[in-house]
């Protein structure tokens, strides 16, 4: 079965141009239109049911691709809740794609036009969903930054910038040995963009200040994380402060079990803080701007559907919030 990408290649145009011809949503030159229509006939391309029924019709549905894997289920559904709120402001509903076959699900929705467009969450540095939406000319916005976002709107929290700033903040307070608790082994193996950029940012902050950065990965298994933290603290020159982009309350609890007084004697800087727990509010933290991220990515997706200039996406930066007991 021919796809919109096949038609585009035969006609020598972009997939989006084929979409414009099919939906009459943009003025197309007669020469280009004829080339597209000829390619459609030659390939026996069958437009999706919605286009056949009514050109330019809208489902008023946004698909949200939410991979199931990962340790942050409560946070993930907080994002989904706020995405739904932001979508309703545009009179859109959400279609959640939560199965294990994320690529196949996105392809199915794009081909059938069950939704007008999609938001991709938990974006990988080399995300296999991206070639699919490019091939099919399906409007999307990315909640996360891949290595190659060219041509696709995206937004993300500046994990790297916040981690670098956290290290510099502690260095400015006189700390020369800093422990960095990064994302989990599974997140690094999967290639989740925030995991790699958070670590890269912390290393950038360490290089720029000359501090020694001791890196460990977090773990969803508390005992595993506790053993890794213990090895750091038992070293001849242990860290005098920590930066974490993972389970802040869990890390604080482990440090206190080791006899550390957090944050008065052993500061902890929290990047992408979310829990709002009492212990977390006492720390210097860079809070994850969930509401701003979800509003922005929905606006970007709607703009992609409407084929109009969207809002400025890119990296979202936040100022640190100082706790009652300043950690630096």
Coordinates of C-alpha atoms in Angstrom, one line a residue:
X1 CA 0.0 0.0 0.0
X2 CA 1.4 3.4 -1.0
X3 CA 2.0 6.0 1.6
X4 CA 2.0 9.7 1.6
X5 CA 5.8 9.6 1.6
X6 CA 5.7 7.4 -1.6
X7 CA 3.5 10.0 -3.3
X8 CA 5.8 12.8 -2.2
X9 CA 8.9 11.0 -3.6
X10 CA 7.1 10.3 -6.9
X11 CA 6.0 13.9 -7.2
X12 CA 9.3 15.4 -6.0
X13 CA 7.8 17.3 -3.1
X14 CA 7.7 17.1 0.7
X15 CA 5.0 14.9 2.4
X16 CA 3.5 18.1 3.9
X17 CA 2.9 19.4 0.3
X18 CA 0.9 16.2 -0.5
X19 CA -1.1 16.8 2.7
X20 CA -1.8 20.4 1.6
X21 CA -3.1 19.1 -1.7
X22 CA -5.3 16.5 -0.1
X23 CA -6.8 18.9 2.5
X24 CA -6.9 22.2 0.6
X25 CA -5.4 23.9 3.7
X26 CA -2.9 25.9 1.8
X27 CA -2.5 27.5 -1.7
X28 CA -0.5 25.2 -4.0
X29 CA 0.6 26.1 -7.5
X30 CA -1.2 24.3 -10.3
X31 CA 2.0 22.7 -11.5
X32 CA 2.7 21.2 -8.1
X33 CA -0.9 20.2 -7.6
X34 CA -0.9 18.4 -10.9
X35 CA 2.3 16.5 -10.1
X36 CA 0.9 15.4 -6.8
X37 CA -2.4 14.3 -8.3
X38 CA -0.6 12.4 -11.1
X39 CA 1.5 10.6 -8.5
X40 CA -1.6 9.7 -6.5
X41 CA -3.2 8.1 -9.6
X42 CA 0.0 6.3 -10.6
X43 CA 0.5 4.8 -7.2
X44 CA -3.2 4.2 -6.5
X45 CA -2.8 6.0 -3.2
X46 CA -5.8 5.9 -1.0
X47 CA -6.1 8.9 1.4
X48 CA -7.2 8.1 4.9
X49 CA -10.9 7.9 5.6
X50 CA -11.2 11.4 7.2
X51 CA -9.7 13.1 4.2
X52 CA -12.0 11.2 1.9
X53 CA -15.1 12.1 3.9
X54 CA -14.4 15.7 4.4
X55 CA -11.3 17.6 3.2
X56 CA -9.9 19.6 6.1
X57 CA -12.0 17.8 8.7
X58 CA -10.6 17.6 12.2
X59 CA -11.0 15.0 14.8
X60 CA -10.1 17.5 17.6
X61 CA -8.0 14.7 19.1
X62 CA -4.3 14.8 20.0
X63 CA -2.5 11.5 20.4
X64 CA 0.0 11.3 23.2
X65 CA 2.7 8.6 23.0
X66 CA 3.6 7.6 26.5
X67 CA 6.1 4.7 26.7
X68 CA 5.4 2.4 29.6
X69 CA 9.0 1.8 30.8
X70 CA 10.6 3.9 33.4
X71 CA 10.6 4.5 37.2
X72 CA 8.5 7.7 37.2
X73 CA 4.9 6.6 36.8
X74 CA 3.3 9.2 39.1
X75 CA 5.3 12.0 37.4
X76 CA 4.4 10.7 34.0
X77 CA 0.7 10.8 34.8
X78 CA 1.0 14.3 36.2
X79 CA 2.3 15.3 32.8
X80 CA -0.6 13.6 31.1
X81 CA -3.1 15.3 33.4
X82 CA -1.6 18.7 32.6
X83 CA -1.4 17.9 28.9
X84 CA -5.2 17.1 29.0
X85 CA -5.9 20.5 30.7
X86 CA -3.8 22.4 28.1
X87 CA -5.4 20.5 25.3
X88 CA -8.9 21.3 26.5
X89 CA -8.1 25.0 26.3
X90 CA -7.8 24.4 22.5
X91 CA -11.0 22.2 22.5
X92 CA -8.9 19.1 22.0
X93 CA -9.1 15.7 23.7
X94 CA -6.3 13.2 24.2
X95 CA -5.8 9.7 22.8
X96 CA -3.2 7.9 25.0
X97 CA -0.9 5.5 23.3
X98 CA 0.6 3.5 26.2
X99 CA 1.4 0.1 24.7
X100 CA 4.9 -1.4 24.4
X101 CA 4.8 -1.1 20.6
X102 CA 5.3 2.7 20.5
X103 CA 6.5 2.9 16.9
X104 CA 3.7 0.7 15.6
X105 CA 1.1 2.7 17.6
X106 CA 2.3 6.0 16.2
X107 CA 2.4 4.7 12.7
X108 CA -1.2 3.3 13.1
X109 CA -2.6 6.6 14.4
X110 CA -0.7 8.6 11.8
X111 CA -2.0 6.5 8.9
X112 CA -5.6 6.2 10.0
X113 CA -5.7 9.8 11.2
X114 CA -7.4 8.8 14.4
X115 CA -5.9 12.1 15.7
X116 CA -5.0 15.4 14.1
X117 CA -1.5 15.2 15.5
X118 CA 0.6 13.8 18.3
X119 CA 2.8 14.6 21.3
X120 CA 5.8 12.3 21.8
X121 CA 6.9 11.9 25.5
X122 CA 10.0 10.3 26.9
X123 CA 12.0 11.2 23.9
X124 CA 15.2 9.3 23.2
X125 CA 18.3 10.8 21.8
X126 CA 17.8 8.6 18.7
X127 CA 14.0 8.1 18.9
X128 CA 12.6 5.5 16.5
X129 CA 9.2 7.2 16.4
X130 CA 10.6 10.3 14.7
X131 CA 11.4 8.7 11.3
X132 CA 7.8 7.5 11.2
X133 CA 6.2 10.8 11.7
X134 CA 8.6 12.4 9.2
X135 CA 7.9 9.7 6.6
X136 CA 4.1 10.1 7.0
X137 CA 4.1 13.9 7.3
X138 CA 2.2 13.6 10.6
X139 CA 2.1 16.8 12.7
X140 CA 3.8 16.3 16.1
X141 CA 5.5 18.1 18.9
X142 CA 8.2 16.5 21.1
X143 CA 8.3 16.7 24.9
X144 CA 12.0 16.2 25.0
X145 CA 15.0 16.9 22.8
X146 CA 16.4 14.2 20.4
X147 CA 19.8 14.5 18.9
X148 CA 18.3 15.6 15.6
X149 CA 15.1 17.6 16.0
X150 CA 15.4 19.3 12.7
X151 CA 12.0 20.2 11.3
X152 CA 10.1 19.1 14.4
X153 CA 9.0 21.4 17.2
X154 CA 10.1 20.4 20.7
X155 CA 10.5 21.7 24.2
X156 CA 12.2 20.3 27.2
X157 CA 13.5 21.3 30.7
X158 CA 17.1 22.4 30.5
X159 CA 18.5 19.4 32.4
X160 CA 22.0 20.1 31.3
X161 CA 21.9 23.8 32.2
X162 CA 20.4 23.2 35.6
X163 CA 22.9 20.5 36.5
X164 CA 25.8 22.7 35.4
X165 CA 24.4 25.6 37.4
X166 CA 23.9 23.4 40.5
X167 CA 27.5 22.3 40.4
X168 CA 28.7 25.9 40.0
X169 CA 26.5 27.0 42.8
X170 CA 28.0 24.5 45.2
X171 CA 31.5 25.3 43.9
X172 CA 30.9 29.0 44.6
X173 CA 30.1 28.1 48.2
X174 CA 33.5 26.5 48.6
X175 CA 32.8 22.8 47.8
X176 CA 35.7 21.1 45.9
X177 CA 34.4 17.5 45.9
X178 CA 30.8 17.0 44.7
X179 CA 28.8 13.8 44.3
X180 CA 26.5 13.6 41.3
X181 CA 23.6 11.1 41.5
X182 CA 22.4 10.7 37.9
X183 CA 19.6 8.8 36.3
X184 CA 19.2 5.0 36.5
X185 CA 21.2 2.4 34.5
X186 CA 18.0 1.6 32.6
X187 CA 17.5 5.2 31.5
X188 CA 21.0 5.5 30.2
X189 CA 20.7 2.2 28.3
X190 CA 17.5 3.4 26.7
X191 CA 19.1 6.6 25.6
X192 CA 16.6 8.9 27.3
X193 CA 17.8 12.4 26.5
X194 CA 17.4 14.0 29.9
X195 CA 19.6 11.3 31.5
X196 CA 22.5 12.0 29.2
X197 CA 22.1 15.8 29.2
X198 CA 21.9 16.0 33.0
X199 CA 25.2 14.1 33.3
X200 CA 26.9 16.2 30.6
X201 CA 25.7 19.4 32.3
X202 CA 27.2 18.3 35.6
X203 CA 30.5 17.5 34.0
X204 CA 30.5 20.9 32.2
X205 CA 29.9 22.6 35.6
X206 CA 32.8 20.6 37.2
X207 CA 35.2 21.4 34.4
X208 CA 34.4 25.1 34.5
X209 CA 35.0 25.3 38.2
X210 CA 37.8 22.8 38.7
X211 CA 35.9 20.7 41.2
X212 CA 36.2 16.9 41.5
X213 CA 32.9 15.3 40.4
X214 CA 32.2 11.8 41.7
X215 CA 29.4 10.2 39.5
X216 CA 27.1 7.4 40.5
X217 CA 23.9 6.3 38.9
X218 CA 20.6 6.0 40.8
X219 CA 18.6 2.9 41.1
X220 CA 14.9 2.1 41.6
X221 CA 16.1 -0.5 44.2
X222 CA 16.8 1.5 47.4
X223 CA 19.4 -0.9 48.6
X224 CA 21.4 -0.6 45.4
X225 CA 21.4 3.2 45.6
X226 CA 22.3 3.0 49.3
X227 CA 25.4 0.9 48.6
X228 CA 26.6 3.3 45.8
X229 CA 26.2 6.3 48.1
X230 CA 28.0 4.5 51.0
X231 CA 31.0 3.8 48.7
X232 CA 31.2 7.5 47.9
X233 CA 31.0 8.5 51.5
X234 CA 33.5 5.9 52.6
X235 CA 36.1 7.1 50.1
X236 CA 39.3 8.8 51.5
X237 CA 38.1 12.1 50.2
X238 CA 34.3 11.9 50.2
X239 CA 32.0 14.5 48.6
X240 CA 31.1 17.5 50.7
X241 CA 28.0 18.2 48.7
X242 CA 25.7 16.3 46.3
X243 CA 23.7 17.1 43.1
X244 CA 20.9 14.8 42.2
X245 CA 18.5 14.5 39.3
X246 CA 16.6 11.5 40.6
X247 CA 14.8 10.5 43.8
X248 CA 15.5 13.4 46.1
X249 CA 13.7 12.2 49.2
X250 CA 15.2 8.8 48.8
X251 CA 18.8 10.2 48.5
X252 CA 18.2 12.5 51.5
X253 CA 17.0 9.6 53.6
X254 CA 20.0 7.4 52.7
X255 CA 22.4 10.2 53.5
X256 CA 20.8 10.7 56.9
X257 CA 21.1 7.0 57.6
X258 CA 24.8 7.4 56.9
X259 CA 24.9 10.0 59.7
X260 CA 24.9 13.1 57.5
X261 CA 23.0 16.2 58.5
X262 CA 21.3 17.3 55.3
X263 CA 21.3 20.1 54.3
X264 CA 23.0 22.0 57.1
X265 CA 26.3 20.1 56.9
X266 CA 26.0 18.1 53.7
X267 CA 24.2 20.2 51.1
X268 CA 22.1 18.6 48.4
X269 CA 21.1 20.4 45.2
X270 CA 18.0 19.0 43.5
X271 CA 17.7 19.2 39.7
X272 CA 14.2 18.6 38.2
X273 CA 12.7 18.6 41.7
X274 CA 9.0 17.5 41.7
X275 CA 7.9 15.8 44.9
X276 CA 7.3 18.9 47.1
X277 CA 8.1 16.8 50.1
X278 CA 9.2 18.6 53.3
X279 CA 12.8 17.4 53.0
X280 CA 12.9 18.6 49.4
X281 CA 11.6 22.1 50.2
X282 CA 14.6 22.6 52.5
X283 CA 17.0 22.2 49.6
X284 CA 18.2 24.5 46.8
X285 CA 16.4 23.1 43.9
X286 CA 15.6 23.6 40.2
X287 CA 12.0 22.6 40.0
X288 CA 10.6 20.8 36.9
X289 CA 8.2 23.3 35.3
X290 CA 5.5 20.7 34.4
X291 CA 2.7 23.2 33.7
X292 CA 4.9 25.4 31.5
X293 CA 6.2 22.4 29.6
X294 CA 2.8 20.9 28.9
X295 CA 1.3 24.2 27.8
X296 CA 4.2 24.8 25.5
X297 CA 4.2 21.4 23.8
X298 CA 0.4 21.5 23.3
X299 CA 0.7 24.9 21.7
X300 CA 3.5 23.6 19.5
X301 CA 1.4 20.6 18.5
X302 CA -1.6 22.7 17.6
X303 CA 0.5 25.1 15.6
X304 CA 2.0 22.1 13.7
X305 CA -1.6 20.9 12.9
X306 CA -2.6 24.3 11.8
X307 CA 0.6 24.7 9.8
X308 CA 1.2 28.0 11.4
X309 CA 4.2 29.5 13.2
X310 CA 4.2 28.2 16.7
X311 CA 5.4 29.6 20.0
X312 CA 9.1 29.5 20.9
X313 CA 10.0 26.0 22.1
X314 CA 13.4 24.8 22.9
X315 CA 14.9 24.6 26.4
X316 CA 12.9 25.9 29.3
X317 CA 15.1 27.3 32.0
X318 CA 14.2 28.0 35.6
X319 CA 15.8 29.9 38.5
X320 CA 16.7 27.9 41.6
X321 CA 14.4 28.0 44.6
X322 CA 16.3 28.4 47.8
X323 CA 15.0 26.3 50.7
X324 CA 14.5 27.5 54.2
X325 CA 17.9 25.9 55.0
X326 CA 20.0 27.0 52.1
X327 CA 22.0 24.1 50.8
X328 CA 24.8 26.4 49.5

